[in-house]
Amino acid sequence: MSSYKRNKPPGGFKTYVDFVEFEERPIDVPEEIVEVKAEPELLPGEIVIAEANNVLKFAPLKTNKTGISGTLFITNFKVSFVTSLPVDTKEAELHERSLQNHFLNVHDVCLSEVDSVNQFSEGSTKKKRLFYNAPLPPRLSGLQLVLKNLRIINFSFKFTPAGEDLRVTQALLHHAFPPTIDHLFLSCGHPPPSPGIPDFCVAQDWERELHRTRCPNWRVSKHNEFFNLCSSLPAVVVVPRDLLDAQLDEAAQHFQGTRPPVWCWGSLAGAALVRMAQISPSITDKQQENRMMGLVHRCHPKKLQPTILDLDQMLPSLKDIQISYMKLRELHTPDDPVQFWEQDRHYYSRWESSRWLSHVSKCLEVAKSAATAILLHNSSVILQESEGRDLGAVISSLVQLLLDPHVRTIRGFHCLVQKEWVALGHPFSTRLGHTRNQIEEQSPLWLLFLDCVYQVSLQHHASLEFTSEYLVALWHAAFCSLHSSFMFNSISAKYTATAVLQRENPHQPIYLRPVWSWWAESQSLLVSEQNGTSENCLGKKHSREAFLNVHYIQSLLESLSATGALRRIRDPLSSAYHTWHRIKFLFESSGTLPFDSSCPVASLQLDTPLRIDVSLSSLKPWKDCFCAWLTEPATLTLNESESLLKRSPPNSQHWKHLYQIYNTLKGHLSDSLTNGTLK
């Protein structure tokens, strides 16, 4: 716990609640509020850097600009706004449905979420961006935080004591834009619970995946154990069986990033999915490239020629993807109601002009082509791009989603992301701009992939175990520094940062938390100096219900209605037994993982490939993600703005119905097993 202490005023202080003049306050707000000075809830190792009192926080689209008053704290982990006033319902709902609610409160923002900090003046629409290395004006009227998840937060210093505005701003600019990743708050001193997911950093994890897919003629190589072969690949990789480690060394030197071809996945018939970097520009001899392709060819049981997909030629560039994203960011972060309504009138045309959905369509089209080559033609597929770390991760993941039913479960999807994105070295830090020196290389490939998955879920609403809201939560989680899964450019970069932190804190263990641990967390990690450990008010059950797809679970329940299915529930070798075991975990494990991590994953089955329509007309803007933080203007009525503010309704009634079915079925099974009458 932090040792940060303050002397509390004897009688409290007066809190003003209006941004504009006092007489303009809403009728339900008292003239003054006597409030006991609050302290932020902190994580172990978290310290307060600066604070400003009597700060107003308000939504940018509220026409009367009425805010809530509180104290603004900057710590080495977050921006924390502490107030005793009621929480906005929408903010509370979005906080509850986040993967950060174990270490952030409703009014907290992780520093690594901050994209830019702007200065603004009361009554003016002009903004001026502030930079960490530029001088500040002598007085600040207010700050606007633009977050990487398309959220805007405004703070006014109208009633803040002089000097405090500058101190919090300086602290914010210094800590929100670190020069290197190890300057972020990466460890909170608590070991995370086991996520039940392999990290694909040891040979056993890859061997299990080879065994699950039953793909022959490939082997696990430990030749990269000390990352001397390739710093962006894990310590172990899967390579052609006939490729010796010495030959692997030689081959790697010919490819960009020294990344030789690596196996990702395979079909029962022996077709493999392979990711491969392009030949280095300085090398004109393609002998090694041809040799690697020949080895992939010989790995196929029937020696069929592989299909080679040049992703650099077939898909948009990283720069084009970033440009499209920036257009959407501008569309979804209006500063005032006038801009909101102006953009709302041209919402769909601006979506179209951004070309974002064109990029989504193209990715789905290439993934569909690769899946067709594997499924219908039994052809191995080589995904080739520059270093094989960006679009290769997108397409490889989508191919597996279309072909492998396991990947469509929570457990399988976690394994997929851990394998294709984390272990195989997608440069999250660079692409998402976690440090201040990577602006030119940013490109939201992670968001592009999640949007592609969302489009698949729209066309197959009962095929994925997780919901669109979970995909949104994963996008937002990518900007929280305590989610180590999305912080680093590679596994080796993670190890390097951990070593730096351990040297700086020799007497404190360093624990990095994979994002998947959220499912197994049982309580908040926040600590209040006044009240001790924070109560667990996370609404974990509601979060899980938002993240788990009721239609998928209903299909599991309906599968037990088949003739003889209930009788086979007692047979551990039957699918009915495993389905019932799965259902019990989903309904009864509210504080633990939604699957039995001790149960081995079933072997690959390719009986239910997902067929998708990739045409632009079949794709829809992902409003649950891009519009998540849009706050309605005060003049907005319930039915206005069909485009920007329409969000998916909760499935609470559907869940209630499923619980009734489950409990009825559970009671029936219990009685039948007791009486020996199960049929």
mmCIF file with all atom_site columns, C-alpha atoms in Angstrom, residues 181-318:
data_model
loop_
_atom_site.group_PDB
_atom_site.id
_atom_site.type_symbol
_atom_site.label_atom_id
_atom_site.label_alt_id
_atom_site.label_comp_id
_atom_site.label_asym_id
_atom_site.label_entity_id
_atom_site.label_seq_id
_atom_site.pdbx_PDB_ins_code
_atom_site.Cartn_x
_atom_site.Cartn_y
_atom_site.Cartn_z
_atom_site.occupancy
_atom_site.B_iso_or_equiv
_atom_site.pdbx_formal_charge
_atom_site.auth_seq_id
_atom_site.auth_comp_id
_atom_site.auth_asym_id
_atom_site.auth_atom_id
_atom_site.pdbx_PDB_model_num
ATOM 1   C CA . ILE A 1 181 ? 7.699  0.533   -22.149 1.00 0.00 ? 181 ILE A CA 1
ATOM 2   C CA . ASP A 1 182 ? 9.350  -0.241  -18.791 1.00 0.00 ? 182 ASP A CA 1
ATOM 3   C CA . HIS A 1 183 ? 8.422  3.274   -17.602 1.00 0.00 ? 183 HIS A CA 1
ATOM 4   C CA . LEU A 1 184 ? 4.765  2.204   -17.503 1.00 0.00 ? 184 LEU A CA 1
ATOM 5   C CA . PHE A 1 185 ? 3.105  0.751   -14.400 1.00 0.00 ? 185 PHE A CA 1
ATOM 6   C CA . LEU A 1 186 ? 3.298  -2.924  -15.397 1.00 0.00 ? 186 LEU A CA 1
ATOM 7   C CA . SER A 1 187 ? 3.125  -4.812  -12.097 1.00 0.00 ? 187 SER A CA 1
ATOM 8   C CA . CYS A 1 188 ? 0.870  -4.337  -9.084  1.00 0.00 ? 188 CYS A CA 1
ATOM 9   C CA . GLY A 1 189 ? 2.618  -6.714  -6.676  1.00 0.00 ? 189 GLY A CA 1
ATOM 10  C CA . HIS A 1 190 ? -0.030 -9.444  -6.691  1.00 0.00 ? 190 HIS A CA 1
ATOM 11  C CA . PRO A 1 191 ? 0.459  -12.743 -8.548  1.00 0.00 ? 191 PRO A CA 1
ATOM 12  C CA . PRO A 1 192 ? -2.378 -13.190 -11.048 1.00 0.00 ? 192 PRO A CA 1
ATOM 13  C CA . PRO A 1 193 ? -4.639 -16.230 -10.901 1.00 0.00 ? 193 PRO A CA 1
ATOM 14  C CA . SER A 1 194 ? -3.988 -18.850 -13.539 1.00 0.00 ? 194 SER A CA 1
ATOM 15  C CA . PRO A 1 195 ? -5.844 -18.025 -16.762 1.00 0.00 ? 195 PRO A CA 1
ATOM 16  C CA . GLY A 1 196 ? -5.910 -21.682 -17.784 1.00 0.00 ? 196 GLY A CA 1
ATOM 17  C CA . ILE A 1 197 ? -4.366 -20.756 -21.132 1.00 0.00 ? 197 ILE A CA 1
ATOM 18  C CA . PRO A 1 198 ? -0.991 -21.949 -22.512 1.00 0.00 ? 198 PRO A CA 1
ATOM 19  C CA . ASP A 1 199 ? 1.428  -19.126 -23.248 1.00 0.00 ? 199 ASP A CA 1
ATOM 20  C CA . PHE A 1 200 ? 3.057  -20.928 -26.211 1.00 0.00 ? 200 PHE A CA 1
ATOM 21  C CA . CYS A 1 201 ? 6.506  -20.126 -24.885 1.00 0.00 ? 201 CYS A CA 1
ATOM 22  C CA . VAL A 1 202 ? 7.416  -23.730 -24.041 1.00 0.00 ? 202 VAL A CA 1
ATOM 23  C CA . ALA A 1 203 ? 7.702  -26.792 -26.250 1.00 0.00 ? 203 ALA A CA 1
ATOM 24  C CA . GLN A 1 204 ? 4.865  -28.640 -24.514 1.00 0.00 ? 204 GLN A CA 1
ATOM 25  C CA . ASP A 1 205 ? 2.279  -26.060 -25.601 1.00 0.00 ? 205 ASP A CA 1
ATOM 26  C CA . TRP A 1 206 ? 3.190  -26.377 -29.278 1.00 0.00 ? 206 TRP A CA 1
ATOM 27  C CA . GLU A 1 207 ? 3.414  -30.167 -29.045 1.00 0.00 ? 207 GLU A CA 1
ATOM 28  C CA . ARG A 1 208 ? -0.141 -30.253 -27.698 1.00 0.00 ? 208 ARG A CA 1
ATOM 29  C CA . GLU A 1 209 ? -1.314 -28.078 -30.568 1.00 0.00 ? 209 GLU A CA 1
ATOM 30  C CA . LEU A 1 210 ? 0.386  -30.377 -33.085 1.00 0.00 ? 210 LEU A CA 1
ATOM 31  C CA . HIS A 1 211 ? -1.240 -33.352 -31.382 1.00 0.00 ? 211 HIS A CA 1
ATOM 32  C CA . ARG A 1 212 ? -4.669 -31.674 -31.303 1.00 0.00 ? 212 ARG A CA 1
ATOM 33  C CA . THR A 1 213 ? -4.631 -30.889 -35.016 1.00 0.00 ? 213 THR A CA 1
ATOM 34  C CA . ARG A 1 214 ? -2.908 -34.209 -35.877 1.00 0.00 ? 214 ARG A CA 1
ATOM 35  C CA . CYS A 1 215 ? -0.847 -32.421 -38.511 1.00 0.00 ? 215 CYS A CA 1
ATOM 36  C CA . PRO A 1 216 ? 2.149  -34.641 -39.455 1.00 0.00 ? 216 PRO A CA 1
ATOM 37  C CA . ASN A 1 217 ? 5.723  -33.932 -40.589 1.00 0.00 ? 217 ASN A CA 1
ATOM 38  C CA . TRP A 1 218 ? 6.326  -30.875 -38.407 1.00 0.00 ? 218 TRP A CA 1
ATOM 39  C CA . ARG A 1 219 ? 8.495  -30.619 -35.298 1.00 0.00 ? 219 ARG A CA 1
ATOM 40  C CA . VAL A 1 220 ? 9.080  -28.299 -32.354 1.00 0.00 ? 220 VAL A CA 1
ATOM 41  C CA . SER A 1 221 ? 12.434 -26.517 -32.430 1.00 0.00 ? 221 SER A CA 1
ATOM 42  C CA . LYS A 1 222 ? 14.025 -24.970 -29.320 1.00 0.00 ? 222 LYS A CA 1
ATOM 43  C CA . HIS A 1 223 ? 16.736 -23.315 -31.362 1.00 0.00 ? 223 HIS A CA 1
ATOM 44  C CA . ASN A 1 224 ? 15.475 -19.825 -30.468 1.00 0.00 ? 224 ASN A CA 1
ATOM 45  C CA . GLU A 1 225 ? 15.727 -20.513 -26.749 1.00 0.00 ? 225 GLU A CA 1
ATOM 46  C CA . PHE A 1 226 ? 17.829 -17.409 -26.070 1.00 0.00 ? 226 PHE A CA 1
ATOM 47  C CA . PHE A 1 227 ? 16.260 -15.345 -28.895 1.00 0.00 ? 227 PHE A CA 1
ATOM 48  C CA . ASN A 1 228 ? 19.551 -15.379 -30.809 1.00 0.00 ? 228 ASN A CA 1
ATOM 49  C CA . LEU A 1 229 ? 17.796 -16.642 -33.937 1.00 0.00 ? 229 LEU A CA 1
ATOM 50  C CA . CYS A 1 230 ? 14.958 -14.085 -33.918 1.00 0.00 ? 230 CYS A CA 1
ATOM 51  C CA . SER A 1 231 ? 14.035 -11.627 -31.170 1.00 0.00 ? 231 SER A CA 1
ATOM 52  C CA . SER A 1 232 ? 10.387 -11.357 -32.259 1.00 0.00 ? 232 SER A CA 1
ATOM 53  C CA . LEU A 1 233 ? 9.613  -15.101 -32.215 1.00 0.00 ? 233 LEU A CA 1
ATOM 54  C CA . PRO A 1 234 ? 9.050  -17.185 -29.065 1.00 0.00 ? 234 PRO A CA 1
ATOM 55  C CA . ALA A 1 235 ? 11.757 -19.427 -27.651 1.00 0.00 ? 235 ALA A CA 1
ATOM 56  C CA . VAL A 1 236 ? 10.221 -22.437 -29.390 1.00 0.00 ? 236 VAL A CA 1
ATOM 57  C CA . VAL A 1 237 ? 8.639  -22.625 -32.839 1.00 0.00 ? 237 VAL A CA 1
ATOM 58  C CA . VAL A 1 238 ? 7.239  -25.326 -35.106 1.00 0.00 ? 238 VAL A CA 1
ATOM 59  C CA . VAL A 1 239 ? 9.205  -25.909 -38.311 1.00 0.00 ? 239 VAL A CA 1
ATOM 60  C CA . PRO A 1 240 ? 9.315  -28.570 -41.062 1.00 0.00 ? 240 PRO A CA 1
ATOM 61  C CA . ARG A 1 241 ? 10.527 -31.908 -39.713 1.00 0.00 ? 241 ARG A CA 1
ATOM 62  C CA . ASP A 1 242 ? 13.316 -32.138 -42.291 1.00 0.00 ? 242 ASP A CA 1
ATOM 63  C CA . LEU A 1 243 ? 14.718 -28.699 -41.438 1.00 0.00 ? 243 LEU A CA 1
ATOM 64  C CA . LEU A 1 244 ? 17.732 -28.984 -39.134 1.00 0.00 ? 244 LEU A CA 1
ATOM 65  C CA . ASP A 1 245 ? 18.442 -26.277 -36.574 1.00 0.00 ? 245 ASP A CA 1
ATOM 66  C CA . ALA A 1 246 ? 21.689 -25.366 -38.327 1.00 0.00 ? 246 ALA A CA 1
ATOM 67  C CA . GLN A 1 247 ? 19.763 -24.911 -41.568 1.00 0.00 ? 247 GLN A CA 1
ATOM 68  C CA . LEU A 1 248 ? 17.201 -22.842 -39.678 1.00 0.00 ? 248 LEU A CA 1
ATOM 69  C CA . ASP A 1 249 ? 19.978 -20.447 -38.684 1.00 0.00 ? 249 ASP A CA 1
ATOM 70  C CA . GLU A 1 250 ? 21.099 -20.045 -42.264 1.00 0.00 ? 250 GLU A CA 1
ATOM 71  C CA . ALA A 1 251 ? 17.580 -19.637 -43.632 1.00 0.00 ? 251 ALA A CA 1
ATOM 72  C CA . ALA A 1 252 ? 16.549 -17.002 -41.071 1.00 0.00 ? 252 ALA A CA 1
ATOM 73  C CA . GLN A 1 253 ? 19.249 -14.607 -42.255 1.00 0.00 ? 253 GLN A CA 1
ATOM 74  C CA . HIS A 1 254 ? 17.548 -14.324 -45.639 1.00 0.00 ? 254 HIS A CA 1
ATOM 75  C CA . PHE A 1 255 ? 14.153 -13.191 -44.313 1.00 0.00 ? 255 PHE A CA 1
ATOM 76  C CA . GLN A 1 256 ? 13.049 -9.813  -42.991 1.00 0.00 ? 256 GLN A CA 1
ATOM 77  C CA . GLY A 1 257 ? 13.337 -9.666  -39.223 1.00 0.00 ? 257 GLY A CA 1
ATOM 78  C CA . THR A 1 258 ? 15.249 -12.974 -39.420 1.00 0.00 ? 258 THR A CA 1
ATOM 79  C CA . ARG A 1 259 ? 11.859 -14.704 -39.212 1.00 0.00 ? 259 ARG A CA 1
ATOM 80  C CA . PRO A 1 260 ? 11.895 -18.079 -40.985 1.00 0.00 ? 260 PRO A CA 1
ATOM 81  C CA . PRO A 1 261 ? 8.632  -19.834 -41.917 1.00 0.00 ? 261 PRO A CA 1
ATOM 82  C CA . VAL A 1 262 ? 6.726  -21.112 -38.855 1.00 0.00 ? 262 VAL A CA 1
ATOM 83  C CA . TRP A 1 263 ? 3.751  -23.449 -38.554 1.00 0.00 ? 263 TRP A CA 1
ATOM 84  C CA . CYS A 1 264 ? 0.584  -22.003 -36.989 1.00 0.00 ? 264 CYS A CA 1
ATOM 85  C CA . TRP A 1 265 ? -2.131 -24.597 -37.471 1.00 0.00 ? 265 TRP A CA 1
ATOM 86  C CA . GLY A 1 266 ? -2.990 -27.643 -39.537 1.00 0.00 ? 266 GLY A CA 1
ATOM 87  C CA . SER A 1 267 ? -5.929 -29.696 -40.773 1.00 0.00 ? 267 SER A CA 1
ATOM 88  C CA . LEU A 1 268 ? -6.610 -33.386 -40.226 1.00 0.00 ? 268 LEU A CA 1
ATOM 89  C CA . ALA A 1 269 ? -5.697 -34.097 -43.850 1.00 0.00 ? 269 ALA A CA 1
ATOM 90  C CA . GLY A 1 270 ? -2.238 -32.610 -43.372 1.00 0.00 ? 270 GLY A CA 1
ATOM 91  C CA . ALA A 1 271 ? -2.679 -29.142 -44.884 1.00 0.00 ? 271 ALA A CA 1
ATOM 92  C CA . ALA A 1 272 ? -0.696 -26.620 -42.857 1.00 0.00 ? 272 ALA A CA 1
ATOM 93  C CA . LEU A 1 273 ? -1.140 -22.913 -42.225 1.00 0.00 ? 273 LEU A CA 1
ATOM 94  C CA . VAL A 1 274 ? 2.278  -21.232 -42.300 1.00 0.00 ? 274 VAL A CA 1
ATOM 95  C CA . ARG A 1 275 ? 3.415  -17.661 -41.674 1.00 0.00 ? 275 ARG A CA 1
ATOM 96  C CA . MET A 1 276 ? 6.530  -16.485 -43.498 1.00 0.00 ? 276 MET A CA 1
ATOM 97  C CA . ALA A 1 277 ? 8.331  -13.169 -43.821 1.00 0.00 ? 277 ALA A CA 1
ATOM 98  C CA . GLN A 1 278 ? 9.404  -11.715 -47.141 1.00 0.00 ? 278 GLN A CA 1
ATOM 99  C CA . ILE A 1 279 ? 12.968 -12.108 -48.349 1.00 0.00 ? 279 ILE A CA 1
ATOM 100 C CA . SER A 1 280 ? 15.175 -9.236  -47.146 1.00 0.00 ? 280 SER A CA 1
ATOM 101 C CA . PRO A 1 281 ? 15.329 -6.415  -49.734 1.00 0.00 ? 281 PRO A CA 1
ATOM 102 C CA . SER A 1 282 ? 19.121 -6.638  -49.829 1.00 0.00 ? 282 SER A CA 1
ATOM 103 C CA . ILE A 1 283 ? 19.025 -10.279 -50.956 1.00 0.00 ? 283 ILE A CA 1
ATOM 104 C CA . THR A 1 284 ? 18.401 -10.989 -54.636 1.00 0.00 ? 284 THR A CA 1
ATOM 105 C CA . ASP A 1 285 ? 18.966 -14.735 -54.456 1.00 0.00 ? 285 ASP A CA 1
ATOM 106 C CA . LYS A 1 286 ? 15.646 -16.458 -53.711 1.00 0.00 ? 286 LYS A CA 1
ATOM 107 C CA . GLN A 1 287 ? 17.194 -19.881 -53.218 1.00 0.00 ? 287 GLN A CA 1
ATOM 108 C CA . GLN A 1 288 ? 16.436 -19.980 -49.478 1.00 0.00 ? 288 GLN A CA 1
ATOM 109 C CA . GLU A 1 289 ? 12.860 -18.800 -50.034 1.00 0.00 ? 289 GLU A CA 1
ATOM 110 C CA . ASN A 1 290 ? 12.284 -21.518 -52.619 1.00 0.00 ? 290 ASN A CA 1
ATOM 111 C CA . ARG A 1 291 ? 13.913 -24.065 -50.328 1.00 0.00 ? 291 ARG A CA 1
ATOM 112 C CA . MET A 1 292 ? 11.583 -23.174 -47.454 1.00 0.00 ? 292 MET A CA 1
ATOM 113 C CA . MET A 1 293 ? 8.547  -23.433 -49.712 1.00 0.00 ? 293 MET A CA 1
ATOM 114 C CA . GLY A 1 294 ? 9.825  -26.781 -50.902 1.00 0.00 ? 294 GLY A CA 1
ATOM 115 C CA . LEU A 1 295 ? 10.032 -28.008 -47.320 1.00 0.00 ? 295 LEU A CA 1
ATOM 116 C CA . VAL A 1 296 ? 6.423  -26.939 -46.693 1.00 0.00 ? 296 VAL A CA 1
ATOM 117 C CA . HIS A 1 297 ? 5.502  -28.833 -49.859 1.00 0.00 ? 297 HIS A CA 1
ATOM 118 C CA . ARG A 1 298 ? 7.227  -32.008 -48.625 1.00 0.00 ? 298 ARG A CA 1
ATOM 119 C CA . CYS A 1 299 ? 5.522  -31.771 -45.218 1.00 0.00 ? 299 CYS A CA 1
ATOM 120 C CA . HIS A 1 300 ? 2.166  -32.435 -46.870 1.00 0.00 ? 300 HIS A CA 1
ATOM 121 C CA . PRO A 1 301 ? 1.264  -36.151 -46.672 1.00 0.00 ? 301 PRO A CA 1
ATOM 122 C CA . LYS A 1 302 ? 0.276  -36.132 -50.358 1.00 0.00 ? 302 LYS A CA 1
ATOM 123 C CA . LYS A 1 303 ? 3.088  -33.777 -51.391 1.00 0.00 ? 303 LYS A CA 1
ATOM 124 C CA . LEU A 1 304 ? 0.621  -31.213 -52.745 1.00 0.00 ? 304 LEU A CA 1
ATOM 125 C CA . GLN A 1 305 ? 1.904  -27.790 -53.762 1.00 0.00 ? 305 GLN A CA 1
ATOM 126 C CA . PRO A 1 306 ? 1.154  -25.073 -51.184 1.00 0.00 ? 306 PRO A CA 1
ATOM 127 C CA . THR A 1 307 ? -0.947 -22.000 -51.905 1.00 0.00 ? 307 THR A CA 1
ATOM 128 C CA . ILE A 1 308 ? 1.105  -18.833 -51.455 1.00 0.00 ? 308 ILE A CA 1
ATOM 129 C CA . LEU A 1 309 ? -0.734 -15.642 -50.475 1.00 0.00 ? 309 LEU A CA 1
ATOM 130 C CA . ASP A 1 310 ? 1.298  -12.440 -50.683 1.00 0.00 ? 310 ASP A CA 1
ATOM 131 C CA . LEU A 1 311 ? -0.477 -10.312 -48.091 1.00 0.00 ? 311 LEU A CA 1
ATOM 132 C CA . ASP A 1 312 ? 1.560  -7.220  -48.921 1.00 0.00 ? 312 ASP A CA 1
ATOM 133 C CA . GLN A 1 313 ? 0.022  -7.283  -52.399 1.00 0.00 ? 313 GLN A CA 1
ATOM 134 C CA . MET A 1 314 ? -3.476 -8.487  -51.497 1.00 0.00 ? 314 MET A CA 1
ATOM 135 C CA . LEU A 1 315 ? -4.266 -6.323  -48.462 1.00 0.00 ? 315 LEU A CA 1
ATOM 136 C CA . PRO A 1 316 ? -4.144 -2.614  -47.584 1.00 0.00 ? 316 PRO A CA 1
ATOM 137 C CA . SER A 1 317 ? -0.923 -1.220  -46.185 1.00 0.00 ? 317 SER A CA 1
ATOM 138 C CA . LEU A 1 318 ? -0.522 -0.486  -42.497 1.00 0.00 ? 318 LEU A CA 1
#
